[in-house]
Short mmCIF file of C-alpha atoms in Angstrom, two decimals:
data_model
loop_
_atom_site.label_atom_id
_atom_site.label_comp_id
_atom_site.label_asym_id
_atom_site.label_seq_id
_atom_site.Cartn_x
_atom_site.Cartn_y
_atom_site.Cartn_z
CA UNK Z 7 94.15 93.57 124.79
CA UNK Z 8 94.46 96.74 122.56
CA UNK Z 9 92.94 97.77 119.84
CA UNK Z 10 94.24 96.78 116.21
CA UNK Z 11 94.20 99.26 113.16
CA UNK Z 12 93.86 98.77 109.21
CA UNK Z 13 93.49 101.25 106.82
CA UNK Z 14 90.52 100.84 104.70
CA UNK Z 15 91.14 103.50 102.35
CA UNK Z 16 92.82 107.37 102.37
CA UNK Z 17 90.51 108.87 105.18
CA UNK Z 18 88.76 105.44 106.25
CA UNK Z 19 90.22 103.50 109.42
CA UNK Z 20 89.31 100.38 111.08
CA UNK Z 21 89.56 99.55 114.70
CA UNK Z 22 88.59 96.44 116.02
CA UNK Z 23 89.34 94.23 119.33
CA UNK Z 24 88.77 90.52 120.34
CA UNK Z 25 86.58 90.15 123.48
CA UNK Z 26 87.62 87.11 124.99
CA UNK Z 27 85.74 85.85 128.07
CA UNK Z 28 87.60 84.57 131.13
CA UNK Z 29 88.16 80.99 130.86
CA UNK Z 30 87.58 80.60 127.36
CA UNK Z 31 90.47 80.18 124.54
CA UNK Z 32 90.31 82.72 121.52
CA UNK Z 33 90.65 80.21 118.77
CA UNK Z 34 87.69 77.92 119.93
CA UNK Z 35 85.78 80.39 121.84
CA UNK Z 36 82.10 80.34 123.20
CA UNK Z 37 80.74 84.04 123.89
CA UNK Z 38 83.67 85.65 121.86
CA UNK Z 39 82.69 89.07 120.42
CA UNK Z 40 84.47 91.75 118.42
CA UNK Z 41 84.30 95.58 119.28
CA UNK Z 42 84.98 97.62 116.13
CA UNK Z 43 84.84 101.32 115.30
CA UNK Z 44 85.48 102.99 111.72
CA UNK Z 45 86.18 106.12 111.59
CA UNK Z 46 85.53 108.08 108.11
CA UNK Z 47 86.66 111.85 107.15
CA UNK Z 48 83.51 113.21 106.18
CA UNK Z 49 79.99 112.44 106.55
CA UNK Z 50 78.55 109.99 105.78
CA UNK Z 51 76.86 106.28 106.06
CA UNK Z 52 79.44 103.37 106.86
CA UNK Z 53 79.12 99.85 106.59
CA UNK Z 54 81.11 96.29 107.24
CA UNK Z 55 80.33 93.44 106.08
CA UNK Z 56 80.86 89.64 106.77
CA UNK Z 57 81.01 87.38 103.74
CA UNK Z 58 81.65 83.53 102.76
CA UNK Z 59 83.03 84.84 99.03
CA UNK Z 60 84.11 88.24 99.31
CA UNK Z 61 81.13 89.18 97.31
CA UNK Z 62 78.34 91.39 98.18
CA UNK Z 63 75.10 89.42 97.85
CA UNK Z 64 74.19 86.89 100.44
CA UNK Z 65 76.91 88.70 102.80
CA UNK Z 66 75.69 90.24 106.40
CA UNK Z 67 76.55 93.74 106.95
CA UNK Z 68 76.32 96.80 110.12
CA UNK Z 69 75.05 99.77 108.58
CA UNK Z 70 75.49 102.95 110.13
CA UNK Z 71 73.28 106.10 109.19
CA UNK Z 72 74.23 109.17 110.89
CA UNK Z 73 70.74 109.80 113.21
CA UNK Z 74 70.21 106.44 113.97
CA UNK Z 75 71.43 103.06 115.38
CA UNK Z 76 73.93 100.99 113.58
CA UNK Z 77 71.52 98.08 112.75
CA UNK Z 78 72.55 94.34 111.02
CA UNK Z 79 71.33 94.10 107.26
CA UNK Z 80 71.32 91.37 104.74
CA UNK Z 81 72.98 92.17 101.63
CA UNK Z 82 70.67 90.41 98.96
CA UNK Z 83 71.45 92.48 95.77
CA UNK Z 84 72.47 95.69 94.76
CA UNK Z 85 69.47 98.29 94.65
CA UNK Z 86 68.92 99.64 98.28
CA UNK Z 87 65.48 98.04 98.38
CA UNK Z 88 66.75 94.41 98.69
CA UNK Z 89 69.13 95.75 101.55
CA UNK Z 90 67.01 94.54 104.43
CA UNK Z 91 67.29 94.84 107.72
CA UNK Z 92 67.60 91.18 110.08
CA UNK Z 93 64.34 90.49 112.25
CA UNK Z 94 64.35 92.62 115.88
CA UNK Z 95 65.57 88.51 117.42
CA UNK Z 96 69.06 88.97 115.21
CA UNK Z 97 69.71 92.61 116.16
CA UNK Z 98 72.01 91.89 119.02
CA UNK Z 99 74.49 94.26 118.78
CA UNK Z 100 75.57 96.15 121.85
CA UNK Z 101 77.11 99.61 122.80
CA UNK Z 102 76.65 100.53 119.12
CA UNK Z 103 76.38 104.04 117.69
CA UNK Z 104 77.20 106.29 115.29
CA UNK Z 105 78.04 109.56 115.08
CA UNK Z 106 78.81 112.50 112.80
CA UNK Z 107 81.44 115.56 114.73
CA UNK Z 108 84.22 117.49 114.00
CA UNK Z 109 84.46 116.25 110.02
CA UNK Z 110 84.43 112.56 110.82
CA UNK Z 111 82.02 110.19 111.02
CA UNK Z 112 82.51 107.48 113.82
CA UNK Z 113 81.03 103.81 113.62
CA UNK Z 114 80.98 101.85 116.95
CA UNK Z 115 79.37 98.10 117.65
CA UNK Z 116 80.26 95.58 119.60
CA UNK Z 117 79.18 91.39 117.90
CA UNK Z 118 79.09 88.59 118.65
CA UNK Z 119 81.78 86.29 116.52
CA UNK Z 120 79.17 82.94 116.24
CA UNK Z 121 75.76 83.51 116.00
CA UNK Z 122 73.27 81.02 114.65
CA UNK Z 123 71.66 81.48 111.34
CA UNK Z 124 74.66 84.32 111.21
CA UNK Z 125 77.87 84.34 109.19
CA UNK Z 126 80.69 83.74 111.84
CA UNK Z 127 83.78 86.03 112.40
CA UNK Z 128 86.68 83.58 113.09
CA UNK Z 129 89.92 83.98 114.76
CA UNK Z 130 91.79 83.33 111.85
CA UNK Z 131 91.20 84.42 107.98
CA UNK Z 132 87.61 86.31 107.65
CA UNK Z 133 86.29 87.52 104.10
CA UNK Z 134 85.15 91.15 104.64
CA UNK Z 135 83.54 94.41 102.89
CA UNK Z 136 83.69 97.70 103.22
CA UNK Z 137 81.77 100.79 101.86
CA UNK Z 138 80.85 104.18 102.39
CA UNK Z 139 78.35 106.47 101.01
CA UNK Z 140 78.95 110.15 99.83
CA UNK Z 141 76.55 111.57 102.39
CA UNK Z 142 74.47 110.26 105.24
CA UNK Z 143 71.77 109.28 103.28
CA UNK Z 144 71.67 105.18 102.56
CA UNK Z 145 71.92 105.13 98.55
CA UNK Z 146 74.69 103.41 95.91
CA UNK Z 147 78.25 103.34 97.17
CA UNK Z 148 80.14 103.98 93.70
CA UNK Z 149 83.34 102.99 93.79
CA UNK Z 150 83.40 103.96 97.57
CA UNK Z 151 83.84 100.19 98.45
CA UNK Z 152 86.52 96.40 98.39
CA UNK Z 153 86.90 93.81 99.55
CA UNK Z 154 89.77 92.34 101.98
CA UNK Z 155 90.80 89.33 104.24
CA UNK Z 156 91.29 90.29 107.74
CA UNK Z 157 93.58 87.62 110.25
CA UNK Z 158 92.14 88.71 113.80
CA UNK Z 159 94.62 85.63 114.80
CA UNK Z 160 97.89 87.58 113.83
CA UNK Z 161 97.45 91.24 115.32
CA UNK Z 162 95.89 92.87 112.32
CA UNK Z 163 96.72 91.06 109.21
CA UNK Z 164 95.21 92.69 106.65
CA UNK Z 165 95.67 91.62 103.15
CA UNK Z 166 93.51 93.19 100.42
CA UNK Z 167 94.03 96.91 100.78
CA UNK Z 168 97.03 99.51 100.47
CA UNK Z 169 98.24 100.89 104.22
CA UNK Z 170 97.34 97.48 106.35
CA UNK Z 171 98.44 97.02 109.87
CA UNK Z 172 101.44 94.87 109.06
CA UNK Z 173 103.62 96.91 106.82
CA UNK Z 174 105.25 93.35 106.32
CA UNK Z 175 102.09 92.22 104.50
CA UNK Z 176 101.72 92.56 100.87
CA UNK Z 177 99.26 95.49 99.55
CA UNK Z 178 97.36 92.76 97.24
CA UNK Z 179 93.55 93.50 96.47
CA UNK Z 180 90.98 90.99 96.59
CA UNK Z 181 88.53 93.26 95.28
CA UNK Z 182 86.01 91.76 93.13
CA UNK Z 183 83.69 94.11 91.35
CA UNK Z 184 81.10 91.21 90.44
CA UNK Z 185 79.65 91.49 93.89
CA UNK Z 186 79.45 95.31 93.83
CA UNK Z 187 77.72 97.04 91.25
CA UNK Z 188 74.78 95.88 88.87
CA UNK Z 189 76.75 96.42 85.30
CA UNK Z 190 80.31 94.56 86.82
CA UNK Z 191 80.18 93.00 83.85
CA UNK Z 192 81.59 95.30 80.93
CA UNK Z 193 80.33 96.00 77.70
CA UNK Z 194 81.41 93.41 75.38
CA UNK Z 195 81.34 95.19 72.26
CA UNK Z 196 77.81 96.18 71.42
CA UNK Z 197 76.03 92.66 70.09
CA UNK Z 198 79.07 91.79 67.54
CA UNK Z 199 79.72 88.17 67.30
CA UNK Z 200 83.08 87.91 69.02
CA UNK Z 201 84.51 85.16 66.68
CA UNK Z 202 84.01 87.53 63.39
CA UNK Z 203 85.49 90.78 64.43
CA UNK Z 204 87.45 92.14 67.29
CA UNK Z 205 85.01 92.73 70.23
CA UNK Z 206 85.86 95.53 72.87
CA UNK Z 207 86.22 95.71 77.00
CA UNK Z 208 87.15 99.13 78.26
CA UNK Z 209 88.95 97.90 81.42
CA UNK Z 210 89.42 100.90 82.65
CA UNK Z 211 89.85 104.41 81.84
CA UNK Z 212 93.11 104.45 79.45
CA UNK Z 213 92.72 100.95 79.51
CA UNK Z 214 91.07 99.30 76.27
CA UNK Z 215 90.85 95.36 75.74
CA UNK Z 216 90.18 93.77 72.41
CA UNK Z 217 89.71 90.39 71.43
CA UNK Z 218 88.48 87.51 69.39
CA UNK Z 219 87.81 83.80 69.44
CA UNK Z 220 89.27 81.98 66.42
CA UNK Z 221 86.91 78.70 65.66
CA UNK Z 222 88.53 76.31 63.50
CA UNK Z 223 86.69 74.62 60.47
CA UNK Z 224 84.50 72.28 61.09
CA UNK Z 225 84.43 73.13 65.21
CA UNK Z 226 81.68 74.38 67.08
CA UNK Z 227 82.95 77.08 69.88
CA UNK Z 228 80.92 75.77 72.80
CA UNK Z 229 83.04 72.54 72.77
CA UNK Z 230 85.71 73.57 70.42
CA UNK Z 231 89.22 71.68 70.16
CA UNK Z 232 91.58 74.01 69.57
CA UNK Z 233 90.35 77.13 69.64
CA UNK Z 234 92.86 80.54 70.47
CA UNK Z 235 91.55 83.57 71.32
CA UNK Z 236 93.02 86.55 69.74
CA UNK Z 237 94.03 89.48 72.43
CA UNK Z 238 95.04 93.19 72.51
CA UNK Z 239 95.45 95.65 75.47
CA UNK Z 240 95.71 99.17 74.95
CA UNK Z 241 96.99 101.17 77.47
CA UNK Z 242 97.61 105.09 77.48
CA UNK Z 243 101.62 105.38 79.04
CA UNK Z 244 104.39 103.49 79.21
CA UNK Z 245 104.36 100.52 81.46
CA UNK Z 246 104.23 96.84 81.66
CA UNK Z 247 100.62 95.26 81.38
CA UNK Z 248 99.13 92.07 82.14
CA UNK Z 249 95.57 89.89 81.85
CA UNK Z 250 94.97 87.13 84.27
CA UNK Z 251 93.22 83.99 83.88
CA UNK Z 252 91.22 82.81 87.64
CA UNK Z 253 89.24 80.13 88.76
CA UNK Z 254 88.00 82.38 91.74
CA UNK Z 255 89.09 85.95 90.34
CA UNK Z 256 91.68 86.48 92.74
CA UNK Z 257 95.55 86.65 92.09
CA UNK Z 258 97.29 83.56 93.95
CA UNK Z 259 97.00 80.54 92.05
CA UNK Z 260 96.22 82.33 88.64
CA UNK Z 261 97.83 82.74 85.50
CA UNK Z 262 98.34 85.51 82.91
CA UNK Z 263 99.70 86.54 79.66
CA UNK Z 264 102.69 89.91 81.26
CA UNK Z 265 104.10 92.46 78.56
CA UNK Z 266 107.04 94.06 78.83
CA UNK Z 267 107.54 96.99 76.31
CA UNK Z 268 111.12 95.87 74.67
CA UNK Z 269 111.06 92.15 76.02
CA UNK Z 270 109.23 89.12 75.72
CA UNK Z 271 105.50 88.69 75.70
CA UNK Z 272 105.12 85.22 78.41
CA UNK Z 273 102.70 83.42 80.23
CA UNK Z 274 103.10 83.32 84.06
CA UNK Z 275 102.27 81.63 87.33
CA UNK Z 276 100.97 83.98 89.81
CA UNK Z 277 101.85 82.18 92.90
CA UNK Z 278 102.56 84.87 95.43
CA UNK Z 279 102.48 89.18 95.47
CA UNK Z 280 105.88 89.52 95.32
CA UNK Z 281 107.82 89.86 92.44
CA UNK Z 282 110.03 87.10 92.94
CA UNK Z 283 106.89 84.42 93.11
CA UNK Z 284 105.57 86.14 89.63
CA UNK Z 285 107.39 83.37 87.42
CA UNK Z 286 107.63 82.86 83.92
CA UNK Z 287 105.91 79.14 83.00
CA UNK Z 288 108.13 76.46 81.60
CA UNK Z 289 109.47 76.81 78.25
CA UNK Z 290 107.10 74.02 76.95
CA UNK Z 291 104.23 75.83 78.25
CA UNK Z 292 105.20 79.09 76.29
CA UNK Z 293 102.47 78.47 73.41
CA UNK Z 294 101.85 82.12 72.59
CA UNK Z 295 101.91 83.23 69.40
CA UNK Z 296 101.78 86.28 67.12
CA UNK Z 297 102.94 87.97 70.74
CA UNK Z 298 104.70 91.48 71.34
CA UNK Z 299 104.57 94.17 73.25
CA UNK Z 300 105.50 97.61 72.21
CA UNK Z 301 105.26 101.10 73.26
CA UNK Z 302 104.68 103.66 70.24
CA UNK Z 303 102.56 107.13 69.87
CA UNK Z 304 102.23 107.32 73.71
CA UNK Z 305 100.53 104.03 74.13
CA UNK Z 306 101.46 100.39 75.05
CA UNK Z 307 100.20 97.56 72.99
CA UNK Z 308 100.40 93.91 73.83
CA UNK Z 309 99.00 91.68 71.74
CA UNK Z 310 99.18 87.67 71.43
CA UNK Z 311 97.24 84.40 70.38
CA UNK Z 312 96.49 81.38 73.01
CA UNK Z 313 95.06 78.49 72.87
CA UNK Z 314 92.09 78.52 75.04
CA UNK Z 315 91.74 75.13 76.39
CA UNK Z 316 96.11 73.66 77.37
CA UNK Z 317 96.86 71.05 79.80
CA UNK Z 318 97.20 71.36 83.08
CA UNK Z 319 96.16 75.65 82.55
CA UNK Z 320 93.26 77.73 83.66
CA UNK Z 321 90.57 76.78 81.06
CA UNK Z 322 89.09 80.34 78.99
CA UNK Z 323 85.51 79.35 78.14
CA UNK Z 324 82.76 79.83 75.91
CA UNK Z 325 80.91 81.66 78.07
CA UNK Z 326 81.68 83.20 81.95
CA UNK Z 327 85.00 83.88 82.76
CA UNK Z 328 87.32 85.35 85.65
CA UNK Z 329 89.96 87.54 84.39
CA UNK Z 330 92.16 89.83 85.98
CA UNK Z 331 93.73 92.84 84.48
CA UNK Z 332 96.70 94.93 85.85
CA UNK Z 333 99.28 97.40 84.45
CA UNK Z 334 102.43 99.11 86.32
CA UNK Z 335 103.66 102.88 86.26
CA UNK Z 336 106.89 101.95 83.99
CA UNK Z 337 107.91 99.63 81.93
CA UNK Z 338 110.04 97.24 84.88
CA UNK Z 339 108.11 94.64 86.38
CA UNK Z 340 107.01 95.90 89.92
CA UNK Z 341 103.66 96.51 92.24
CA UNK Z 342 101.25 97.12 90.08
CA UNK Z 343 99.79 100.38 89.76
CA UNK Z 344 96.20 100.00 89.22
CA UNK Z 345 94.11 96.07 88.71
CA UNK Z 346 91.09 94.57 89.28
CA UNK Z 347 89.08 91.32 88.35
CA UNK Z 348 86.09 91.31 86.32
CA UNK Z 349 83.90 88.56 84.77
CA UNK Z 350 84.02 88.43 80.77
CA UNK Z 351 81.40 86.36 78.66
CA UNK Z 352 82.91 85.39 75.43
CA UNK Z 353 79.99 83.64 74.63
CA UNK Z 354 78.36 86.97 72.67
CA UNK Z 355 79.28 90.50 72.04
CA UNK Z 356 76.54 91.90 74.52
CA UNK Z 357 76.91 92.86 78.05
CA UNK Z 358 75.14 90.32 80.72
CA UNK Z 359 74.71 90.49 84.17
CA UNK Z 360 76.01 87.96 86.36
CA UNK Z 361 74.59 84.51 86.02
CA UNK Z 362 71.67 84.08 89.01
CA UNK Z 363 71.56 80.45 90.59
CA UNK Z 364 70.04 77.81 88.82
CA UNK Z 365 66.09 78.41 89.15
CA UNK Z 366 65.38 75.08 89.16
CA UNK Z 367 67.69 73.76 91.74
CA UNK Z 368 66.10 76.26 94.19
CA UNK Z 369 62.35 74.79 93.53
CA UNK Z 370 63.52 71.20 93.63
CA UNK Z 371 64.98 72.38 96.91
CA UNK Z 372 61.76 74.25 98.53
CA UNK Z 373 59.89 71.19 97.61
CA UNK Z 374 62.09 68.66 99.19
CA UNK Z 375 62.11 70.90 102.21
CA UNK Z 376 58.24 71.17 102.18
CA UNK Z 377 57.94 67.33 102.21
CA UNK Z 378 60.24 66.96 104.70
CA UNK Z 379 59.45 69.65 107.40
CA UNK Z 380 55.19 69.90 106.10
CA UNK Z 381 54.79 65.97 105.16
CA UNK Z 382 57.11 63.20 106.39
CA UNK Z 383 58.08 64.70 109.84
CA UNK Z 384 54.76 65.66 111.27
CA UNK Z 385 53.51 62.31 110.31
CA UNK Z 386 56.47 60.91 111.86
CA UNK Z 387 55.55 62.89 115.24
CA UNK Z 388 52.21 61.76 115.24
CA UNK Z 389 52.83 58.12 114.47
CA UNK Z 390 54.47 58.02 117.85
CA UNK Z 391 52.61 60.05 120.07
CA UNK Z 392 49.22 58.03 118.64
CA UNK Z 393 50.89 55.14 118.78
CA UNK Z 394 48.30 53.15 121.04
CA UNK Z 395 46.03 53.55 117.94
CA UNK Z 396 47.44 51.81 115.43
CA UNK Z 397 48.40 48.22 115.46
CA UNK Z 398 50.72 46.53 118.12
CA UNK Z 399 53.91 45.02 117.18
CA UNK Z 400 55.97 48.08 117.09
CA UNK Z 401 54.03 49.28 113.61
CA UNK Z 402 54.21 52.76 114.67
CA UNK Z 403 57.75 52.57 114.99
CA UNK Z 404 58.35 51.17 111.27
CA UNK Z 405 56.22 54.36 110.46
CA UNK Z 406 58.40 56.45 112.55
CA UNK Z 407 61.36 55.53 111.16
CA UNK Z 408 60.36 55.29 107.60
CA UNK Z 409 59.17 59.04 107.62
CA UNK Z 410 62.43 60.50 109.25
CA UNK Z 411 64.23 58.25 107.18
#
């Protein structure tokens, strides 16, 4: 009926309404659409986007460029020149504009929720992106960009950014910076071999992360049976500081290692954003060792050992991993002040982007499709409609069958 609001970001609003057509029920709706409008302080180019993953590549995306039309893009990488726009048949938006008065820059479109070939807005949970530029020319968004989950079911739900709709919700960030800029991954200390000497991760600024994998005799790392990993974070202030161990690199259902300057160093479930659903494992899981966290000289140092493969835990590999980092603005255990998730390769000391799909895979799949659609199909067409050629006794239709079979 009205419109709903969510914050984006200071000076970056969201408006957005359900079109419902008469007759039709919003939660299983044919001909649904979505008006939206973001409004920005400044000018500049906007975008949304509509993802499967919260990450940027293989998303959809409305781009607005002050000058022009907002258009629908594919998001296939992360230089501008794979940012392509959808064929003319996809670009179905209506009443859309965008314009640039008064110190704002205004973003309106109106979508279509299902569309086929499309990514499909639900009325329910919906991964999306945002991003701005710094001017009105299309070019790299810095750190003008997130991601958050959006509930168009529960009047604004936002979850993901600071100053949603619901000020019941909790200000948790799905952002994850794999998806967003070409060098997400961080340097990972310069080509040292990260089982020799202490290899380095600048999380972020004030923010240093050191570490090393401990092989034991005889043990190869790749498949290694009892391996720890030695850790250190480094941050400038006093304040409690944590690293997070994901399967998906986002906060619910992931673990970490929390230190407390002048208490315990423990592991924790992360099974909520409140504090109170931030629990300390069970005793018997409490395997750290060597752990501590202290403030001294105007910095806070954690440090601990853990063993990287433990029953029934988040597995730290060889190789790609999701962590999450996050520190507070004192030493109680609160909000967090700053975080983020990254993707850390232990495997070497040298920074890597992240890993493209599996080459192979891909070919074996164009192939397949080729025979299929190129080969067995059009053969399968033509043994019926020539079907008074070939022998009777329902031949064709063995052919038939075989070839779409």
């Amino acid at each position: 009926v009205n419109f709903c609001e969510n914050d984006l970001a200071s000076g970056f609003l969201q408006k957005y309404k359900i079109n419902v057509p008469e007759g039709q029920n919003a939660a299983n709706c044919e001909g649904c659409s979505i008006t939206m409008e973001l409004i920005f302080e400044g000018e500049a180019w906007l975008s949304i986007a509509f993802s499967e993953d919260g990450k940027m590549i293989g998303s959809e995306a409305v781009i607005g460029i002050p000058g022009s039309i907002p258009q629908k893009y594919m998001l296939g990488g992360y230089d501008v020149s794979v940012i392509q726009l959808m064929p003319e048949e996809q670009q179905t938006l209506t009443d859309a504009s965008i314009t640039a008065t008064n110190g704002q820059t205004i973003m309106k479109f109106t979508k279509l929720m299902s569309e086929p070939g499309e990514i499909e807005i639900l009325f329910g949970d919906n991964e999306f992106l945002w991003a701005h530029g710094s001017d009105a020319t299309l070019a790299y968004h810095g750190n003008n960009r997130a991601a958050f989950i959006l509930d168009l079911a529960a009047v604004g739900v936002a979850i993901g950014e600071e100053g949603a709709t619901n000020p019941t919700d909790p200000p948790v960030e799905v952002e994850d910076n794999r998806g967003n800029v070409p060098n997400a991954i961080q340097g990972l200390g310069g080509g040292q071999d990260c089982t020799v000497k202490f290899c380095e991760n600048e999380l972020t600024t004030g923010f240093l992360q050191k570490y090393r994998i401990n092989v034991p005799d005889g043990q190869a790392p790749e498949t290694c049976d009892g391996c720890t990993i030695d850790m250190e974070l480094i941050y400038d202030g006093e304040a409690w500081v944590s690293i997070g161990f994901s399967l998906n690199g986002r906060m619910i259902g992931s673990e970490a290692v929390i230190g407390i300057p002048g208490s315990t160093t423990l592991k924790y479930n992360l099974n909520g954003y409140t504090d109170n659903l931030v629990q300390p494992m069970p005793q018997e899981q409490q395997t750290l060792t060597d752990a501590s966290t202290v403030f001294q000289n105007g910095q806070t140092i954690m440090k601990f050992t853990k063993i990287m493969k433990e029953p029934g835990e988040v597995e730290i590999l060889f190789g790609d991993n999701d962590f999450l980092w996050a520190h507070g603005s004192a030493p109680a255990l609160t909000y967090h002040a700053s975080r983020s998730a990254f993707v850390l390769n232990l495997s070497s000391g040298a920074a890597q982007e992240v890993t493209a799909p599996n080459k192979g895979l891909w070919l074996a799949h164009g192939v397949i499709l080729f025979l299929a659609w190129g080969v067995f199909v059009p053969f399968a067409v033509q043994a019926s409609l020539l079907r008074k050629l070939l022998p009777e006794g329902g031949i064709w239709f063995q052919i038939h069958r075989g070839l779409n079979t």
